[in-house]
Structures are given as C-alpha cells and as structure tokens.
GROMACS .gro file of C-alpha atoms in nm:
model
  297
    1MET     CA    1  -0.618   0.292   3.143
    2LYS     CA    2  -0.918   0.418   3.339
    3GLN     CA    3  -1.082   0.162   3.568
    4SER     CA    4  -1.443   0.097   3.466
    5LYS     CA    5  -1.699   0.173   3.736
    6ILE     CA    6  -1.958  -0.092   3.820
    7LEU     CA    7  -2.279  -0.019   4.008
    8ILE     CA    8  -2.480  -0.306   4.158
    9LEU     CA    9  -2.841  -0.274   4.275
   10GLY     CA   10  -3.018  -0.556   4.457
   11SER     CA   11  -3.123  -0.701   4.790
   12ILE     CA   12  -2.909  -0.751   5.098
   13ALA     CA   13  -3.055  -1.024   5.315
   14LEU     CA   14  -3.017  -1.267   5.600
   15ASP     CA   15  -3.095  -1.615   5.464
   16SER     CA   16  -3.202  -1.935   5.635
   17ILE     CA   17  -3.130  -2.232   5.410
   18GLU     CA   18  -3.219  -2.602   5.416
   19THR     CA   19  -3.062  -2.852   5.176
   20ARG     CA   20  -2.989  -3.224   5.194
   21HIS     CA   21  -2.646  -3.123   5.324
   22GLY     CA   22  -2.787  -2.949   5.632
   23SER     CA   23  -2.935  -2.617   5.738
   24ARG     CA   24  -2.802  -2.272   5.832
   25LYS     CA   25  -2.967  -1.964   5.983
   26ASP     CA   26  -2.908  -1.593   5.924
   27LEU     CA   27  -2.643  -1.629   5.654
   28LEU     CA   28  -2.542  -1.310   5.477
   29GLY     CA   29  -2.718  -1.320   5.141
   30GLY     CA   30  -2.925  -1.121   4.895
   31SER     CA   31  -2.882  -1.072   4.521
   32ALA     CA   32  -2.662  -0.760   4.553
   33THR     CA   33  -2.437  -0.926   4.811
   34TYR     CA   34  -2.361  -1.236   4.605
   35ALA     CA   35  -2.308  -1.026   4.291
   36ALA     CA   36  -2.078  -0.781   4.469
   37VAL     CA   37  -1.864  -1.049   4.634
   38SER     CA   38  -1.829  -1.237   4.304
   39CYS     CA   39  -1.745  -0.919   4.112
   40SER     CA   40  -1.496  -0.801   4.376
   41LYS     CA   41  -1.256  -1.086   4.299
   42PHE     CA   42  -1.169  -0.885   3.986
   43VAL     CA   43  -1.319  -0.534   4.013
   44LYS     CA   44  -1.459  -0.376   4.329
   45PRO     CA   45  -1.811  -0.247   4.251
   46ASN     CA   46  -2.022   0.020   4.417
   47LEU     CA   47  -2.339  -0.098   4.590
   48ILE     CA   48  -2.693   0.035   4.632
   49GLY     CA   49  -2.899  -0.138   4.901
   50ILE     CA   50  -3.058  -0.122   5.245
   51ILE     CA   51  -2.987  -0.295   5.576
   52GLY     CA   52  -3.149  -0.287   5.919
   53SER     CA   53  -3.017  -0.212   6.266
   54ASP     CA   54  -2.982  -0.589   6.329
   55PHE     CA   55  -2.715  -0.619   6.058
   56SER     CA   56  -2.392  -0.735   6.222
   57GLN     CA   57  -2.055  -0.562   6.191
   58THR     CA   58  -1.910  -0.892   6.065
   59HIS     CA   59  -2.155  -0.892   5.775
   60LYS     CA   60  -2.099  -0.523   5.708
   61GLN     CA   61  -1.723  -0.583   5.695
   62ILE     CA   62  -1.774  -0.831   5.410
   63LEU     CA   63  -1.955  -0.558   5.215
   64ILE     CA   64  -1.684  -0.303   5.301
   65ASP     CA   65  -1.410  -0.542   5.183
   66SER     CA   66  -1.598  -0.627   4.861
   67CYS     CA   67  -1.698  -0.278   4.749
   68ASP     CA   68  -1.526   0.037   4.636
   69SER     CA   69  -1.802   0.256   4.779
   70LEU     CA   70  -2.093   0.198   5.017
   71ASP     CA   71  -2.213   0.560   4.996
   72ASP     CA   72  -2.556   0.438   4.883
   73LEU     CA   73  -2.595   0.160   5.139
   74ILE     CA   74  -2.881   0.280   5.359
   75LEU     CA   75  -2.891   0.183   5.728
   76LYS     CA   76  -3.245   0.206   5.865
   77LYS     CA   77  -3.389   0.128   6.206
   78GLY     CA   78  -3.564  -0.211   6.195
   79ASN     CA   79  -3.494  -0.562   6.069
   80THR     CA   80  -3.290  -0.653   5.764
   81PHE     CA   81  -3.474  -0.837   5.485
   82ARG     CA   82  -3.494  -1.208   5.568
   83TRP     CA   83  -3.560  -1.505   5.340
   84GLY     CA   84  -3.587  -1.876   5.408
   85GLY     CA   85  -3.570  -2.151   5.148
   86LYS     CA   86  -3.566  -2.530   5.127
   87TYR     CA   87  -3.404  -2.700   4.827
   88PHE     CA   88  -3.520  -3.024   4.672
   89ASP     CA   89  -3.263  -3.295   4.605
   90ASN     CA   90  -3.215  -3.200   4.237
   91GLY     CA   91  -3.073  -2.864   4.349
   92ASP     CA   92  -3.250  -2.672   4.069
   93GLU     CA   93  -3.585  -2.638   4.250
   94ARG     CA   94  -3.671  -2.487   4.586
   95GLU     CA   95  -3.957  -2.389   4.813
   96THR     CA   96  -3.971  -2.049   4.981
   97LEU     CA   97  -4.041  -2.101   5.351
   98PHE     CA   98  -4.075  -1.736   5.451
   99THR     CA   99  -4.008  -1.381   5.333
  100GLU     CA  100  -3.985  -1.096   5.583
  101LEU     CA  101  -3.925  -0.766   5.405
  102GLY     CA  102  -3.831  -0.561   5.712
  103VAL     CA  103  -3.665  -0.230   5.614
  104PHE     CA  104  -3.659  -0.345   5.252
  105ASP     CA  105  -4.030  -0.262   5.239
  106GLN     CA  106  -3.945   0.111   5.256
  107PHE     CA  107  -3.644   0.097   5.023
  108ALA     CA  108  -3.633   0.406   4.800
  109PRO     CA  109  -3.283   0.425   4.652
  110VAL     CA  110  -3.133   0.769   4.596
  111VAL     CA  111  -2.824   0.767   4.376
  112SER     CA  112  -2.542   0.983   4.513
  113LYS     CA  113  -2.294   1.177   4.299
  114VAL     CA  114  -2.029   0.904   4.326
  115ASN     CA  115  -2.266   0.656   4.156
  116GLU     CA  116  -2.449   0.863   3.897
  117GLU     CA  117  -2.214   0.792   3.604
  118PRO     CA  118  -2.117   0.422   3.614
  119ASP     CA  119  -1.983   0.241   3.308
  120TYR     CA  120  -2.172  -0.080   3.392
  121VAL     CA  121  -2.489  -0.138   3.593
  122PHE     CA  122  -2.590  -0.480   3.718
  123LEU     CA  123  -2.957  -0.482   3.814
  124ALA     CA  124  -2.961  -0.791   4.033
  125ASN     CA  125  -3.289  -0.961   4.120
  126ILE     CA  126  -3.511  -0.691   4.274
  127GLY     CA  127  -3.843  -0.522   4.189
  128PRO     CA  128  -3.855  -0.355   3.844
  129ASP     CA  129  -3.987  -0.032   3.999
  130LEU     CA  130  -3.664  -0.002   4.201
  131GLN     CA  131  -3.455  -0.090   3.896
  132LEU     CA  132  -3.630   0.182   3.696
  133SER     CA  133  -3.590   0.433   3.977
  134VAL     CA  134  -3.213   0.386   3.978
  135LEU     CA  135  -3.179   0.385   3.597
  136ASN     CA  136  -3.374   0.711   3.577
  137GLN     CA  137  -3.129   0.876   3.819
  138LEU     CA  138  -2.818   0.786   3.619
  139LYS     CA  139  -2.630   1.008   3.374
  140GLY     CA  140  -2.445   0.892   3.065
  141LYS     CA  141  -2.507   0.563   2.885
  142PRO     CA  142  -2.390   0.273   3.099
  143THR     CA  143  -2.407  -0.087   2.981
  144VAL     CA  144  -2.707  -0.231   3.167
  145ILE     CA  145  -2.721  -0.599   3.266
  146LEU     CA  146  -3.056  -0.718   3.402
  147ASP     CA  147  -3.146  -1.022   3.610
  148THR     CA  148  -3.506  -1.098   3.702
  149MET     CA  149  -3.733  -1.376   3.829
  150ASN     CA  150  -4.080  -1.522   3.777
  151LEU     CA  151  -4.230  -1.316   4.064
  152TRP     CA  152  -4.174  -0.989   3.875
  153ILE     CA  153  -4.301  -1.143   3.551
  154ASP     CA  154  -4.619  -1.238   3.740
  155ILE     CA  155  -4.686  -0.915   3.930
  156SER     CA  156  -4.492  -0.635   3.751
  157LYS     CA  157  -4.469  -0.738   3.387
  158ASP     CA  158  -4.536  -0.389   3.244
  159LYS     CA  159  -4.263  -0.233   3.460
  160LEU     CA  160  -4.028  -0.520   3.377
  161LEU     CA  161  -4.081  -0.461   3.004
  162GLU     CA  162  -3.998  -0.093   3.063
  163VAL     CA  163  -3.668  -0.194   3.228
  164LEU     CA  164  -3.608  -0.438   2.942
  165GLY     CA  165  -3.625  -0.147   2.698
  166LYS     CA  166  -3.328   0.013   2.878
  167THR     CA  167  -3.127  -0.310   2.903
  168ASP     CA  168  -2.828  -0.429   2.698
  169ILE     CA  169  -2.789  -0.784   2.838
  170LEU     CA  170  -3.062  -0.997   2.995
  171LEU     CA  171  -2.991  -1.291   3.226
  172ILE     CA  172  -3.292  -1.520   3.257
  173ASN     CA  173  -3.362  -1.889   3.321
  174GLU     CA  174  -3.550  -2.112   3.080
  175THR     CA  175  -3.885  -2.116   3.264
  176GLU     CA  176  -3.880  -1.739   3.313
  177LEU     CA  177  -3.802  -1.690   2.943
  178MET     CA  178  -4.103  -1.900   2.842
  179GLU     CA  179  -4.324  -1.721   3.093
  180LEU     CA  180  -4.212  -1.375   2.981
  181THR     CA  181  -4.249  -1.439   2.607
  182GLU     CA  182  -4.514  -1.716   2.608
  183ILE     CA  183  -4.293  -1.894   2.352
  184LYS     CA  184  -4.163  -2.248   2.415
  185ASP     CA  185  -3.883  -2.241   2.155
  186PHE     CA  186  -3.583  -2.082   2.331
  187TYR     CA  187  -3.429  -1.941   2.011
  188LYS     CA  188  -3.755  -1.773   1.904
  189ALA     CA  189  -3.816  -1.649   2.258
  190ALA     CA  190  -3.466  -1.496   2.273
  191LYS     CA  191  -3.523  -1.326   1.938
  192GLN     CA  192  -3.845  -1.172   2.069
  193ILE     CA  193  -3.661  -1.040   2.376
  194GLN     CA  194  -3.394  -0.889   2.149
  195SER     CA  195  -3.665  -0.695   1.966
  196GLN     CA  196  -3.768  -0.542   2.300
  197GLY     CA  197  -3.428  -0.401   2.399
  198PRO     CA  198  -3.143  -0.634   2.503
  199LYS     CA  199  -2.905  -0.721   2.219
  200ILE     CA  200  -2.772  -1.016   2.419
  201VAL     CA  201  -2.990  -1.272   2.598
  202ILE     CA  202  -2.825  -1.530   2.824
  203VAL     CA  203  -3.055  -1.819   2.910
  204LYS     CA  204  -2.955  -2.015   3.221
  205HIS     CA  205  -3.039  -2.386   3.218
  206GLY     CA  206  -2.931  -2.464   3.575
  207SER     CA  207  -2.713  -2.773   3.600
  208ARG     CA  208  -2.716  -2.799   3.218
  209GLY     CA  209  -2.526  -2.473   3.163
  210SER     CA  210  -2.632  -2.169   2.961
  211VAL     CA  211  -2.685  -2.043   2.608
  212CYS     CA  212  -2.589  -1.694   2.490
  213TYR     CA  213  -2.793  -1.542   2.206
  214SER     CA  214  -2.648  -1.233   2.037
  215GLU     CA  215  -2.799  -1.060   1.733
  216ASP     CA  216  -2.613  -1.269   1.478
  217SER     CA  217  -2.504  -1.588   1.657
  218SER     CA  218  -2.545  -1.813   1.959
  219PHE     CA  219  -2.327  -2.050   2.160
  220SER     CA  220  -2.376  -2.277   2.457
  221LEU     CA  221  -2.156  -2.333   2.760
  222GLY     CA  222  -2.162  -2.624   3.002
  223VAL     CA  223  -2.086  -2.625   3.373
  224ILE     CA  224  -1.794  -2.737   3.587
  225PRO     CA  225  -1.855  -3.112   3.633
  226ASN     CA  226  -1.847  -3.328   3.947
  227LEU     CA  227  -1.915  -3.056   4.201
  228ILE     CA  228  -2.100  -3.127   4.525
  229VAL     CA  229  -2.387  -2.878   4.536
  230LYS     CA  230  -2.429  -2.787   4.901
  231ASP     CA  231  -2.631  -2.466   4.859
  232PRO     CA  232  -2.744  -2.323   4.521
  233THR     CA  233  -2.855  -1.990   4.674
  234GLY     CA  234  -2.695  -1.694   4.499
  235ALA     CA  235  -2.555  -1.892   4.207
  236GLY     CA  236  -2.732  -1.674   3.949
  237ASP     CA  237  -2.624  -1.355   4.127
  238SER     CA  238  -2.263  -1.479   4.147
  239PHE     CA  239  -2.288  -1.557   3.775
  240GLY     CA  240  -2.400  -1.198   3.709
  241GLY     CA  241  -2.127  -1.048   3.927
  242GLY     CA  242  -1.858  -1.248   3.751
  243LEU     CA  243  -1.998  -1.160   3.409
  244VAL     CA  244  -2.014  -0.784   3.470
  245SER     CA  245  -1.661  -0.780   3.613
  246ALA     CA  246  -1.527  -0.944   3.295
  247LEU     CA  247  -1.707  -0.699   3.068
  248ALA     CA  248  -1.577  -0.407   3.276
  249GLN     CA  249  -1.224  -0.541   3.221
  250GLY     CA  250  -1.279  -0.540   2.844
  251LEU     CA  251  -1.321  -0.916   2.798
  252THR     CA  252  -1.550  -1.066   2.531
  253ILE     CA  253  -1.901  -1.187   2.603
  254LYS     CA  254  -1.772  -1.545   2.567
  255GLU     CA  255  -1.501  -1.484   2.828
  256ALA     CA  256  -1.756  -1.307   3.050
  257LEU     CA  257  -1.991  -1.604   3.029
  258ILE     CA  258  -1.706  -1.836   3.127
  259ARG     CA  259  -1.619  -1.620   3.428
  260GLY     CA  260  -1.982  -1.600   3.537
  261THR     CA  261  -2.014  -1.978   3.516
  262VAL     CA  262  -1.693  -2.029   3.714
  263MET     CA  263  -1.799  -1.791   3.994
  264ALA     CA  264  -2.137  -1.964   4.017
  265SER     CA  265  -1.952  -2.296   4.044
  266PHE     CA  266  -1.773  -2.177   4.358
  267CYS     CA  267  -2.088  -2.033   4.508
  268ILE     CA  268  -2.275  -2.364   4.518
  269GLU     CA  269  -1.994  -2.558   4.691
  270ASP     CA  270  -2.076  -2.437   5.041
  271PHE     CA  271  -2.349  -2.260   5.236
  272GLY     CA  272  -2.388  -1.888   5.184
  273LEU     CA  273  -2.084  -1.691   5.071
  274ASN     CA  274  -1.822  -1.923   5.223
  275ALA     CA  275  -1.686  -2.085   4.907
  276LEU     CA  276  -1.711  -1.764   4.704
  277LEU     CA  277  -1.512  -1.569   4.963
  278ALA     CA  278  -1.252  -1.847   4.983
  279SER     CA  279  -1.207  -1.882   4.604
  280LYS     CA  280  -0.849  -1.825   4.488
  281LYS     CA  281  -0.715  -1.693   4.157
  282GLU     CA  282  -0.537  -2.017   4.067
  283LYS     CA  283  -0.856  -2.222   4.101
  284ILE     CA  284  -1.063  -1.958   3.920
  285ASP     CA  285  -0.810  -1.960   3.632
  286SER     CA  286  -0.805  -2.340   3.623
  287ARG     CA  287  -1.183  -2.368   3.595
  288SER     CA  288  -1.193  -2.089   3.336
  289LEU     CA  289  -0.936  -2.271   3.123
  290PHE     CA  290  -1.137  -2.593   3.147
  291LEU     CA  291  -1.451  -2.417   3.014
  292LEU     CA  292  -1.253  -2.237   2.744
  293GLU     CA  293  -1.115  -2.570   2.623
  294SER     CA  294  -1.467  -2.720   2.626
  295LEU     CA  295  -1.581  -2.453   2.379
  296LYS     CA  296  -1.318  -2.567   2.129
  297HIS     CA  297  -1.463  -2.919   2.104
   0.00000   0.00000   0.00000
C-alpha cells in the first residue's frame, strides 16, 4: 500500500515562555514544528518553512529527524522568527510579550517538485496569504486541513475566507469560531462554516475537549484527565499533526480526533517539544484507548 504524503506549512520559531511552572528561553517552537514532530510519531511529513542563520544545528536535527523531506525549508541570513508568551494560571489564556518576525517577514514559499502533489496538506497557523500561495502551487486534489487564529480573522478575513473555500477540515477554537461567523451558537456557527467550504469543523474548547461537526452528525470528545499543564504552547498544532497523521493512515475522523487529543496531551506536560519528543507508543496507545472507551459511555 502506497504511503500517503503529508505536507505541513507553518512557522518555525524560537519561543520564550513563562508559566507558573517557570520560564524558558529560545525553545524550538512554531506551528509547523509542533505539527511535524507530532505527526512524525506515525508518518514523517514534508515541511515548508523558513529559518535564520541563528538556527542551531541541534534544532535543525530535530526537524531532520521528524521529516521525510526538508527540500522546502529555506535558510536565510538573519534571525529566526521569535515569539514570547506568558500564560495565566488557567492555562487557556496567555499574553504575547513580544513578536520578532526576523526572516519570516520575507517568507515567500516556493513549492518544489517533491511537494507539489501531496495527499494531505496541514495549513498550520500562519498568514492566509501564505496558505493560499502554497495551495495555488499544488497539483492534484489533496485533503486540506486548516488551522487559524483570531489575528488572521481580524486583519485578513477576506483571504482567510478564500482559504476556507479550498479547505476540507477546519480546526478552530470556540472564540475564533464566534468571531469568524458572528454567531454565538456553536452548532449554527459550524453549519455556516460548512456552507463556506469545509465539510468537517472541529471546535476546540481548550481544557474542556473538542466537538467535531460533520455534515450529518456531531460528537464531542473530552481530554486526558489529571495532567499537569506545564506549557500549553503548541498544543493545537500537536493536535493538528496527530490528526493529519491518522487520516493519512486511513483512520476515521473519530480515531483522528482521538489521536490529535492524545498528542496535544503530551505536548502540554513539559516546556517546548520535550514531552512530545519523549512520548512512547505504549503511552500513546494507552491514552488513545482511554478516550475511545470514553466515547462509548
């Protein structure tokens, strides 16, 4: 059976994080990084992104180990994109302390031949103009999974709606869904989104789990209980990476949602990528089984 090809587009960053469990500087982060590492536990994806000349070989090795191809990883003279954030005690809210775009400011992705016909595309959190640019360079009809955030809804809504029209599955949190649709009822808001492109809308409710809306049904999924949340950064991207890997392996949307939730659960247990990189198959399977059993009750 032919291995499905996954293409991930997003940011690659150096993060400085503050939580009630401490602080760390210059952690490897970015939406594409978290998604790729999460996905790579099952299927090694290809990556499109940009890094600066200050990007360490140690960090690059993580990307090399996690990806099938880095042909479209651009190395440019200058500083890698940097982001700093401070989390409030509830873990679901944060304050951005600084954003330094560096080489990311000139990012103009060009899709090489190895990446032009993927089976699945995960558009991790990044500007809709860049997402459109990549989609317009692809051949064939890949399954497109889109993640976004309130910033793009605020400043690039028209472009975002254009991307939405080319999307099969949308990942979005509850506040972003209300902002995008201007509808407070989640079911009605999801139905509106479905009329604009995506046949499946997955609404993330943070520590309260997620709800998946397909055209003819919906179901909710909780989270792994009793975890110590040390750093929530990248949880949504890890969710997306896990989800796309499951779909690429032919699993159902329900099984994909379980895997995404499990990978996000590892992500939050330590700063940066530490817990995600250290996650083992036995523990992943155990948490997946727990969520599968929870759906039966």
